Coordinates of C-alpha atoms in Angstrom, one line a residue:
M1 CA 58.5 45.1 54.0
S2 CA 56.2 44.0 56.5
E3 CA 53.4 46.7 57.8
Y4 CA 54.5 46.5 61.0
E5 CA 57.9 48.1 60.4
P6 CA 58.4 51.9 60.4
T7 CA 59.4 53.8 57.5
P8 CA 63.0 55.0 57.3
S9 CA 62.9 58.8 57.3
P10 CA 65.4 60.3 54.5
S11 CA 68.7 61.6 55.8
P12 CA 69.2 65.4 55.7
E13 CA 71.4 67.1 52.9
P14 CA 74.9 68.5 54.6
A15 CA 74.5 72.2 54.9
V16 CA 76.8 74.0 52.5
A17 CA 79.0 76.6 53.9
G18 CA 78.4 79.8 52.8
P19 CA 81.2 83.1 52.3
S20 CA 82.8 84.3 55.0
S21 CA 81.4 87.4 56.3
A22 CA 84.7 89.0 57.7
P23 CA 86.0 91.6 55.3
H24 CA 89.3 91.7 53.5
R25 CA 92.0 94.1 54.6
H26 CA 95.3 94.7 52.4
L27 CA 98.4 94.0 54.7
P28 CA 100.8 96.9 54.0
K29 CA 104.5 95.8 53.5
Q30 CA 106.1 98.8 55.3
A31 CA 107.5 97.1 58.7
F32 CA 107.9 98.6 62.1
S33 CA 109.6 98.4 65.2
S34 CA 108.4 98.9 68.7
V35 CA 109.9 99.7 72.0
E36 CA 107.8 98.4 75.1
Y37 CA 108.7 101.3 77.5
P38 CA 108.9 100.6 80.9
G39 CA 106.8 103.5 82.4
P40 CA 103.6 105.5 81.8
V41 CA 103.4 106.9 78.1
S42 CA 102.2 110.4 77.8
H43 CA 103.5 111.1 74.2
P44 CA 105.9 108.3 71.9
S45 CA 108.5 111.4 71.8
A46 CA 108.7 111.3 75.5
L47 CA 110.7 108.3 74.8
L48 CA 113.9 110.3 73.7
K49 CA 114.2 111.7 77.2
V50 CA 115.9 108.4 78.6
V51 CA 117.4 107.3 75.3
S52 CA 118.8 108.7 72.1
Q53 CA 117.6 108.6 68.8
E54 CA 121.4 107.3 67.7
D55 CA 120.7 104.4 70.3
I56 CA 117.5 103.3 69.0
N57 CA 118.7 103.3 65.5
E58 CA 121.8 101.4 66.5
C59 CA 119.9 98.7 68.5
F60 CA 117.6 98.0 65.4
N61 CA 120.0 98.1 62.7
A62 CA 122.3 95.7 64.5
T63 CA 122.8 92.2 63.4
Y64 CA 120.6 89.9 65.3
S65 CA 122.1 86.6 67.1
P66 CA 120.1 84.7 69.7
A67 CA 123.2 84.1 71.8
A68 CA 124.0 87.8 72.3
P69 CA 121.0 89.9 71.0
P70 CA 121.4 93.7 70.6
V71 CA 121.0 96.0 73.8
L72 CA 119.1 99.1 74.1
E73 CA 120.0 101.2 77.5
M74 CA 117.6 103.4 78.8
R75 CA 118.9 106.2 81.5
Y76 CA 116.8 108.0 83.6
R77 CA 119.5 110.4 84.8
M78 CA 121.4 111.2 81.7
D79 CA 123.9 113.7 83.3
D80 CA 124.5 111.4 86.1
Y81 CA 127.7 109.0 84.8
A82 CA 127.4 106.7 88.1
A83 CA 123.8 105.9 87.1
V84 CA 123.4 102.3 85.8
P85 CA 121.0 102.1 82.6
V86 CA 118.1 100.1 82.3
R87 CA 118.7 97.1 79.6
G88 CA 116.4 95.9 77.2
L89 CA 116.7 93.1 74.4
R90 CA 116.1 93.4 70.9
A91 CA 113.9 90.2 70.2
P92 CA 111.9 89.5 66.9
S93 CA 108.1 89.5 66.8
Q94 CA 105.0 88.7 65.0
K95 CA 102.6 91.4 65.6
L96 CA 100.6 94.0 63.7
L97 CA 100.4 97.7 64.4
L98 CA 97.0 99.2 64.6
K99 CA 96.1 102.7 64.1
I100 CA 92.8 103.5 66.1
T101 CA 90.3 106.8 65.2
R102 CA 87.7 108.0 66.6
R103 CA 85.2 110.2 65.2
K104 CA 83.1 112.2 67.6
R105 CA 79.4 113.0 66.7
A106 CA 78.4 116.6 65.9
R107 CA 76.6 118.7 68.5
E108 CA 73.0 119.9 68.6
G109 CA 72.6 123.1 66.8
G110 CA 75.6 123.0 64.4
D111 CA 75.6 121.5 60.9
D112 CA 72.0 121.1 59.6
M113 CA 73.2 117.7 58.0
G114 CA 74.0 116.5 61.7
K115 CA 71.0 117.1 63.9
E116 CA 71.6 114.0 66.3
R117 CA 72.6 115.0 69.9
D118 CA 76.2 113.6 71.2
S119 CA 76.0 110.4 72.9
G120 CA 79.3 110.9 74.2
E121 CA 80.8 107.7 72.8
G122 CA 81.9 108.1 69.4
V123 CA 82.9 105.9 66.6
F124 CA 86.0 103.9 66.6
T125 CA 87.6 102.6 63.4
S126 CA 91.0 100.6 63.1
E127 CA 93.5 100.2 60.3
V128 CA 96.1 98.0 60.4
V129 CA 99.5 100.1 59.3
G130 CA 101.9 97.1 59.2
P131 CA 103.7 94.2 60.6
V132 CA 106.1 94.7 63.8
T133 CA 109.0 92.5 63.3
N134 CA 111.3 93.4 65.9
T135 CA 110.3 94.7 69.7
V136 CA 112.6 95.6 72.4
R137 CA 111.6 94.3 75.6
F138 CA 112.5 95.2 79.3
R139 CA 111.8 91.9 81.0
T140 CA 115.1 91.7 83.3
M141 CA 115.5 93.6 87.0
A142 CA 117.3 96.9 86.9
D143 CA 120.9 96.8 88.4
Y144 CA 121.7 98.1 91.6
H145 CA 123.8 101.4 91.8
F146 CA 124.8 104.4 94.0
T147 CA 126.2 107.8 93.6
P148 CA 129.5 108.7 94.7
N149 CA 130.8 111.9 96.0
P150 CA 130.8 114.1 93.2
E151 CA 133.6 116.5 94.5
G152 CA 136.1 113.3 95.4
R153 CA 139.2 113.0 94.1
I154 CA 138.6 109.9 92.3
A155 CA 135.6 111.5 90.6
N156 CA 137.7 114.7 89.4
V157 CA 140.2 112.5 88.1
L158 CA 137.5 110.8 85.7
Q159 CA 135.5 114.1 84.5
S160 CA 139.3 115.3 83.5
L161 CA 139.5 112.0 81.4
R162 CA 135.9 112.8 79.9
D163 CA 137.0 116.1 79.5
L164 CA 140.3 115.0 78.0
D165 CA 141.7 118.1 80.5
Y166 CA 145.5 117.7 79.7
D167 CA 146.7 119.8 82.3
A168 CA 144.5 118.4 85.1
I169 CA 145.7 115.0 84.2
L170 CA 149.7 116.0 84.6
D171 CA 148.8 117.9 87.6
Y172 CA 147.3 115.2 89.6
Q173 CA 149.1 113.5 92.4
V174 CA 148.5 110.5 94.6
P175 CA 147.8 111.5 97.9
E176 CA 149.6 110.3 100.9
L177 CA 148.0 107.2 102.7
D178 CA 145.2 107.9 105.1
E179 CA 143.4 105.0 106.8
S180 CA 140.5 106.7 107.7
Y181 CA 137.6 104.9 106.1
I182 CA 134.5 106.2 107.7
E183 CA 133.1 109.2 109.2
P184 CA 130.3 109.3 111.9
I185 CA 127.2 111.2 110.4
D186 CA 125.4 113.7 112.5
P187 CA 121.7 112.9 112.4
D188 CA 120.8 117.0 112.9
S189 CA 122.4 117.6 110.1
S190 CA 121.4 115.2 107.5
A191 CA 118.7 116.0 105.3
E192 CA 117.2 112.4 104.9
P193 CA 117.2 110.2 108.0
S194 CA 119.6 107.2 107.6
D195 CA 119.8 103.8 109.7
I196 CA 123.5 103.6 108.9
P197 CA 125.3 106.2 111.5
F198 CA 128.5 106.3 109.2
R199 CA 129.3 107.6 105.9
S200 CA 132.3 105.6 103.8
L201 CA 135.3 107.6 102.9
L202 CA 136.9 105.3 100.3
D203 CA 135.5 107.3 97.5
L204 CA 135.0 103.9 95.7
Q205 CA 133.2 104.2 91.9
P206 CA 130.5 101.9 91.3
P207 CA 131.6 99.1 89.1
P208 CA 130.2 98.5 85.7
T209 CA 127.5 95.8 86.6
F210 CA 126.6 94.5 90.2
S211 CA 124.8 91.4 89.3
D212 CA 123.8 89.8 86.1
R213 CA 120.2 88.3 87.8
R214 CA 117.3 88.6 85.3
L215 CA 114.6 87.0 87.0
P216 CA 113.5 88.4 90.7
P217 CA 114.1 85.4 93.5
L218 CA 110.9 83.5 94.5
Y219 CA 110.8 85.0 98.0
N220 CA 107.7 83.3 98.7
Y221 CA 109.4 79.7 99.2
K222 CA 108.4 76.7 100.5
N223 CA 109.8 73.7 100.9
P224 CA 108.7 70.4 99.2
P225 CA 106.4 68.1 101.2
Q226 CA 109.1 65.3 101.4
A227 CA 111.5 67.7 103.5
V228 CA 110.9 67.4 106.9
V229 CA 112.8 68.7 109.9
E230 CA 115.1 65.9 111.7
E231 CA 117.4 66.5 114.7
F232 CA 121.2 65.4 114.8
E233 CA 124.2 65.8 117.2
D234 CA 126.7 68.0 116.0
E235 CA 130.1 65.9 116.1
R236 CA 131.6 69.1 116.7
T237 CA 130.2 70.9 119.7
G238 CA 127.9 67.7 120.8
Q239 CA 124.6 69.7 120.5
T240 CA 121.6 68.7 119.2
R241 CA 120.5 70.6 116.0
A242 CA 118.0 70.5 113.4
R243 CA 118.1 70.4 109.9
Y244 CA 115.7 69.5 106.9
V245 CA 116.0 66.1 105.3
N246 CA 114.5 64.9 102.1
K247 CA 112.9 61.7 102.8
A248 CA 111.9 61.0 99.4
R249 CA 115.9 60.4 98.7
F250 CA 117.2 56.6 99.3
V251 CA 119.1 56.7 102.0
G252 CA 122.0 54.0 102.5
H253 CA 122.8 52.7 105.7
T254 CA 126.1 51.5 107.1
P255 CA 127.5 49.6 110.1
A256 CA 129.0 51.7 112.8
H257 CA 132.8 51.8 112.2
V258 CA 135.8 51.6 114.6
G259 CA 139.5 52.4 113.1
S260 CA 141.3 49.7 115.2
V261 CA 140.3 48.0 118.7
F262 CA 142.7 48.4 121.4
P263 CA 142.5 47.8 125.6
G264 CA 140.0 50.2 126.6
I265 CA 138.4 51.4 123.7
E266 CA 134.4 52.2 123.6
V267 CA 133.1 50.1 121.0
P268 CA 129.6 50.6 119.5
K269 CA 126.8 48.9 121.4
E270 CA 123.6 50.3 119.7
P271 CA 123.1 50.7 115.8
P272 CA 123.1 54.6 114.6
K273 CA 120.2 56.6 114.7
S274 CA 119.4 56.3 111.2
V275 CA 119.1 52.6 111.5
L276 CA 116.8 52.5 114.5
S277 CA 114.3 54.6 112.5
A278 CA 114.1 52.1 110.0
A279 CA 114.3 48.8 112.2
A280 CA 110.5 48.6 112.3
K281 CA 110.2 48.0 108.6
L282 CA 112.7 45.0 108.7
D283 CA 111.8 41.0 109.0
Q284 CA 112.1 40.4 112.7
N285 CA 112.6 36.9 112.2
L286 CA 115.7 37.3 110.2
L287 CA 117.4 39.8 112.9
I288 CA 116.6 37.3 115.2
K289 CA 118.3 34.7 113.3
M290 CA 121.4 36.8 112.6
R291 CA 121.5 37.6 116.5
K292 CA 121.7 33.8 117.3
I293 CA 124.6 33.5 114.8
L294 CA 126.6 36.1 116.7
V295 CA 125.8 34.9 119.8
E296 CA 127.7 31.6 118.7
R297 CA 130.2 33.6 117.2
P298 CA 130.5 37.4 117.7
V299 CA 133.4 38.1 114.8
W300 CA 132.7 37.2 111.2
Q301 CA 134.1 38.2 107.7
R302 CA 131.2 39.4 105.5
P303 CA 131.6 36.5 103.2
A304 CA 131.6 33.8 106.2
F305 CA 128.7 35.5 107.9
L306 CA 126.2 35.3 104.7
C307 CA 127.1 31.6 104.1
Q308 CA 125.2 30.9 107.1
L309 CA 122.2 32.2 105.7
T310 CA 119.6 31.0 102.9
E311 CA 119.8 32.4 99.6
Q312 CA 116.8 34.3 99.7
E313 CA 118.0 35.9 103.3
R314 CA 121.1 36.8 101.6
K315 CA 119.5 38.7 98.8
T316 CA 117.0 40.7 101.3
I317 CA 120.2 41.8 103.3
K318 CA 122.0 42.9 100.2
T319 CA 118.7 44.7 98.8
N320 CA 118.2 46.4 102.3
K321 CA 121.4 48.0 103.7
A322 CA 119.7 48.5 107.1
Y323 CA 119.8 44.7 108.3
L324 CA 123.9 44.6 108.8
P325 CA 124.3 47.7 110.7
S326 CA 121.4 46.9 113.4
V327 CA 123.2 43.7 114.6
V328 CA 127.1 44.6 113.8
Y329 CA 129.9 47.1 113.6
T330 CA 133.1 46.9 111.4
I331 CA 136.8 47.4 112.2
G332 CA 139.0 49.2 109.7
A333 CA 142.6 48.0 110.7
G334 CA 144.4 45.4 113.0
P335 CA 143.9 41.6 113.2
F336 CA 140.4 42.2 112.7
S337 CA 140.3 44.2 109.8
R338 CA 137.3 44.3 107.7
S339 CA 135.3 42.1 110.1
L340 CA 132.0 42.2 111.0
V341 CA 131.7 42.2 114.9
R342 CA 128.4 41.8 117.3
L343 CA 127.5 45.1 118.7
G344 CA 128.9 45.6 122.3
Y345 CA 131.6 43.1 122.0
D346 CA 135.3 43.9 121.9
P347 CA 137.4 41.8 120.7
S348 CA 140.5 43.2 122.5
A349 CA 139.3 42.6 125.9
N350 CA 139.5 38.7 126.1
S351 CA 142.2 36.3 124.7
S352 CA 139.3 34.2 123.4
S353 CA 138.9 36.3 120.9
A354 CA 142.6 34.8 119.4
I355 CA 141.0 32.5 117.0
Y356 CA 138.8 35.4 115.0
Q357 CA 142.0 37.0 114.0
R358 CA 142.6 37.6 110.4
V359 CA 145.2 36.3 108.0
Y360 CA 145.7 36.8 104.4
F361 CA 148.5 37.2 101.7
Y362 CA 148.8 38.0 98.0
V363 CA 149.4 35.7 95.2
Q364 CA 151.2 35.7 92.0
V365 CA 148.7 35.8 89.0
N366 CA 149.3 33.6 86.1
R367 CA 148.9 36.2 83.0
S368 CA 148.8 35.2 79.4
K369 CA 152.0 35.8 77.1
N370 CA 150.7 38.6 75.3
N371 CA 150.0 40.4 78.4
V372 CA 152.0 43.9 78.6
L373 CA 153.0 42.9 81.9
N374 CA 154.8 39.8 80.2
L375 CA 156.4 41.2 77.1
D376 CA 159.9 41.6 78.9
S377 CA 160.1 38.0 80.4
G378 CA 161.6 36.6 77.4
E379 CA 159.2 33.3 77.7
S380 CA 157.2 32.1 74.7
G381 CA 154.7 29.2 75.0
S382 CA 152.4 27.4 72.6
D383 CA 149.2 28.2 71.3
E384 CA 147.6 25.7 73.4
E385 CA 149.2 27.0 76.5
E386 CA 148.0 30.4 75.9
D387 CA 144.6 29.1 75.2
N388 CA 144.3 27.9 78.9
V389 CA 146.0 30.7 80.8
N390 CA 143.6 34.0 81.2
K391 CA 141.2 32.9 78.7
G392 CA 138.1 34.9 78.1
T393 CA 137.2 36.7 81.2
K394 CA 137.8 34.1 83.9
S395 CA 140.9 33.8 85.9
W396 CA 143.2 31.1 85.7
W397 CA 142.2 29.5 88.5
E398 CA 138.6 29.2 87.7
S399 CA 139.2 27.7 84.4
E400 CA 141.5 25.3 85.7
Q401 CA 138.9 24.0 88.3
E402 CA 136.3 24.0 85.4
R403 CA 138.6 21.8 83.6
R404 CA 139.1 19.2 86.7
V405 CA 135.7 19.1 87.4
V406 CA 134.7 18.0 83.8
A407 CA 137.4 16.0 84.1
G408 CA 136.2 14.3 87.1
L409 CA 139.3 15.4 89.3
R410 CA 137.3 17.3 91.9
A411 CA 133.9 18.2 93.1
P412 CA 132.2 21.2 91.8
P413 CA 133.4 24.4 94.4
D414 CA 130.9 24.5 97.1
R415 CA 129.9 28.5 98.0
N416 CA 129.1 27.6 101.4
R417 CA 132.9 26.3 101.9
E418 CA 134.4 29.4 100.4
Y419 CA 135.6 30.6 103.6
I420 CA 137.2 27.3 105.0
F421 CA 140.8 26.1 104.3
D422 CA 141.5 22.5 105.2
G423 CA 144.8 22.3 102.8
Q424 CA 143.1 19.8 100.4
E425 CA 140.5 21.8 98.6
L426 CA 140.1 25.4 97.4
H427 CA 136.3 26.6 96.8
L428 CA 137.4 30.3 96.0
D429 CA 140.7 32.0 94.8
R430 CA 141.1 34.3 97.5
P431 CA 143.9 33.5 100.3
D432 CA 141.8 35.4 103.0
Y433 CA 140.8 33.3 106.5
Q434 CA 139.9 33.9 109.9
L435 CA 142.1 31.4 112.3
C436 CA 138.9 29.6 113.7
D437 CA 138.1 28.8 109.9
I438 CA 141.3 27.1 108.9
T439 CA 140.8 23.2 109.7
D440 CA 144.1 21.6 108.6
P441 CA 145.2 19.4 111.6
L442 CA 149.4 21.1 111.3
V443 CA 148.1 24.5 111.4
V444 CA 145.4 24.1 113.9
K445 CA 148.1 22.9 116.1
F446 CA 149.7 25.8 116.4
I447 CA 146.7 28.3 116.4
N448 CA 145.4 26.4 119.5
D449 CA 148.6 26.3 121.4
P450 CA 148.6 28.3 124.4
A451 CA 152.2 29.1 124.5
N452 CA 151.8 30.9 121.2
L453 CA 149.4 33.6 122.8
A454 CA 151.0 36.9 124.4
E455 CA 149.9 38.0 127.9
T456 CA 148.3 41.3 126.4
Y457 CA 146.5 42.6 123.4
D458 CA 149.5 43.9 120.9
V459 CA 148.3 46.3 117.9
S460 CA 151.7 47.7 117.1
A461 CA 154.6 45.4 117.8
P462 CA 157.3 45.4 115.6
H463 CA 158.2 42.4 113.3
P464 CA 160.9 39.6 114.7
A465 CA 162.8 40.5 111.5
R466 CA 163.0 44.4 111.7
L467 CA 166.7 44.2 112.6
W468 CA 167.1 42.7 109.3
H469 CA 165.9 45.7 107.5
R470 CA 167.3 48.3 109.8
S471 CA 170.7 46.9 109.0
R472 CA 170.2 46.2 105.1
S473 CA 172.0 48.8 102.9
F474 CA 170.2 50.7 100.3
S475 CA 172.2 48.8 97.0
H476 CA 170.2 45.8 98.1
P477 CA 166.5 46.4 98.7
F478 CA 165.8 42.8 98.7
P479 CA 167.3 39.6 100.3
P480 CA 168.9 37.6 97.6
P481 CA 166.8 34.5 96.3
L482 CA 167.6 31.4 97.7
P483 CA 167.7 28.2 95.9
P484 CA 164.7 25.8 96.5
L485 CA 164.9 22.8 98.9
P486 CA 165.8 19.3 97.6
G487 CA 162.9 17.3 96.8
A488 CA 160.6 20.7 95.7
S489 CA 159.5 20.5 92.2
R490 CA 160.8 23.6 89.6
M491 CA 157.2 24.6 89.4
L492 CA 156.2 24.8 93.2
G493 CA 159.9 26.5 93.8
R494 CA 158.6 29.6 92.6
Y495 CA 156.6 29.9 96.1
Y496 CA 158.0 27.5 98.6
P497 CA 159.1 25.6 100.4
L498 CA 161.1 29.3 101.4
P499 CA 163.2 29.8 104.5
Y500 CA 161.2 31.0 107.3
S501 CA 163.0 34.5 107.8
M502 CA 162.0 35.4 104.3
H503 CA 158.5 35.0 104.9
R504 CA 158.9 37.0 108.0
A505 CA 161.1 39.9 106.2
R506 CA 158.3 42.2 105.7
P507 CA 159.6 45.9 105.8
R508 CA 156.4 47.3 107.7
V509 CA 154.9 47.1 111.4
R510 CA 152.6 44.3 111.8
Q511 CA 149.5 43.9 114.3
N512 CA 149.8 40.7 116.1
G513 CA 147.0 41.2 118.3
W514 CA 146.8 38.0 120.7
Y515 CA 149.5 36.0 119.6
K516 CA 153.2 36.5 119.5
P517 CA 155.0 38.0 116.5
A518 CA 157.0 35.2 115.8
A519 CA 154.0 32.8 116.2
L520 CA 151.3 34.5 114.1
N521 CA 154.1 34.8 111.2
L522 CA 154.6 31.1 111.4
I523 CA 150.9 30.2 111.0
K524 CA 150.6 32.8 107.9
T525 CA 153.7 30.9 106.5
L526 CA 152.3 27.5 107.0
V527 CA 149.0 28.4 105.8
R528 CA 150.7 30.1 102.6
I529 CA 152.9 27.0 101.8
K530 CA 149.8 24.7 101.6
Y531 CA 147.4 27.3 100.0
M532 CA 149.8 27.6 97.2
H533 CA 150.4 23.8 96.6
V534 CA 146.6 23.3 96.6
R535 CA 146.4 26.1 94.1
E536 CA 148.9 25.1 91.6
T537 CA 148.3 21.2 91.8
G538 CA 144.9 21.0 93.0
E539 CA 145.8 18.1 95.2
K540 CA 145.9 17.8 99.1
A541 CA 149.1 19.4 100.6
P542 CA 151.7 17.4 102.4
D543 CA 153.1 18.6 105.8
S544 CA 156.5 17.6 104.9
L545 CA 156.5 21.2 102.9
C546 CA 156.1 22.9 106.0
Y547 CA 159.0 21.2 107.8
S548 CA 161.7 23.7 106.6
A549 CA 159.6 26.6 108.1
I550 CA 158.6 25.1 111.6
E551 CA 162.5 23.8 112.3
E552 CA 163.7 27.4 111.5
Y553 CA 160.8 28.7 114.1
E554 CA 161.9 26.2 116.7
R555 CA 165.5 27.1 116.4
D556 CA 164.7 30.9 117.0
A557 CA 162.5 29.9 119.9
Q558 CA 165.2 28.0 121.4
A559 CA 167.8 30.9 120.7
D560 CA 165.2 33.5 122.5
E561 CA 165.4 31.0 125.4
S562 CA 168.8 30.6 125.9
D563 CA 169.5 34.4 125.5

């Protein structure tokens, strides 16, 4: 070891704890029970003035259950049957009962052994008497009560029942009806002043319980910091009122809604007030782009409108629900139902909005042979056919398109062309299009024909085939099925080509908008025929499939002109 290194000091020895200085006391095994009296205590025997010894014994000897603990009722008016008792609940406890003894010092001049002066304090000693295993606690509020008129007829009947007065019970008679329910109080004759200027004559007896409120309400209530005052317009009165709104709660925004448009209706021209308050937090560049799209075309379906944006912009619009209500409103029914319309634009005001009308129909869904909806069909298919239909969770059409893409028979479906119908390829199995998004030349010819437009906007015109529905009998709810025309395959004959009258025979009222009823029904029929051909075969629909429907439409038009 070097002489410059310090010598390490020896480590101190750990201290050994000595015995405890607290004295040991014997804990008696005698258990006690206690009552937490809700008031000043003069002597323990004073408790028997408000509760009987039998009730105390019954409460402490009863079997304890947390769901229904024993109850001790304390009555401050033992002779008043209308007085509501104060109820306490018995609960298990782990406490010790101490006996405190005070020994005074001897006075001066007394015993020779005690010459000390009395300091006025004394000597206190404590002794553990035993454990306290049960305690009755009065923690709940006292119930409301009132004292009825003791001389009333109902009070006399109740007293007779308590006294088992047989003769008084038999002599009781129901009095005649008296509809005087209150009487005024003379303030000079009343001993105690009262704010109520009348007295009740109903002679009602108090109920067993007014309320079961355990804890008093918090009267010093304060709203949380996220609750702020917001003004709103009352829809019933039109007045501006104020209410508390929780700003921390997520508020979903929806576009302004119009049930249906018709000439003269007032369409929304600005976003709702809740959207205006959130407009400052939106991306202004995205809003400008959305407004430019709506200037070029004022009416869109939601999928078609979102296809005009990038993937990131679509994600932003779906995440923040305030973007669409800032620029568009929606229409609930009619030829523009479920469409997004530019704020302030009325489709029923100008016939140029006819190309924005919506046409849709329903198609038959192919199901597997084990489906419960096909059990009564009587058809059986091979296992290979069953695997190709309704395989997994994908629809038949999606599975078929995947197979055609793998086989090189078609290009993958383009998401940006889902809303366009060209009669050659389908990119989404949903026959729901706007007329301006239909590019098939045959259908476009009837869409753009000015002769097919009506002079006025029609929202409730009857269908041209309503006469057939009015004259048909109840024994034949539907027209008899007609065989397919020559040249139609067996598979496609289930859907088309059907006579034009069967396509238009729909027992409901149509809303035709700016088109004549027959012309709009023909456009929908042509779209359906071509859509079903492309859906079933995956090939371009030839125009020859639609000739029968067009010929029948022209015959009906000539018949109407001759009439």
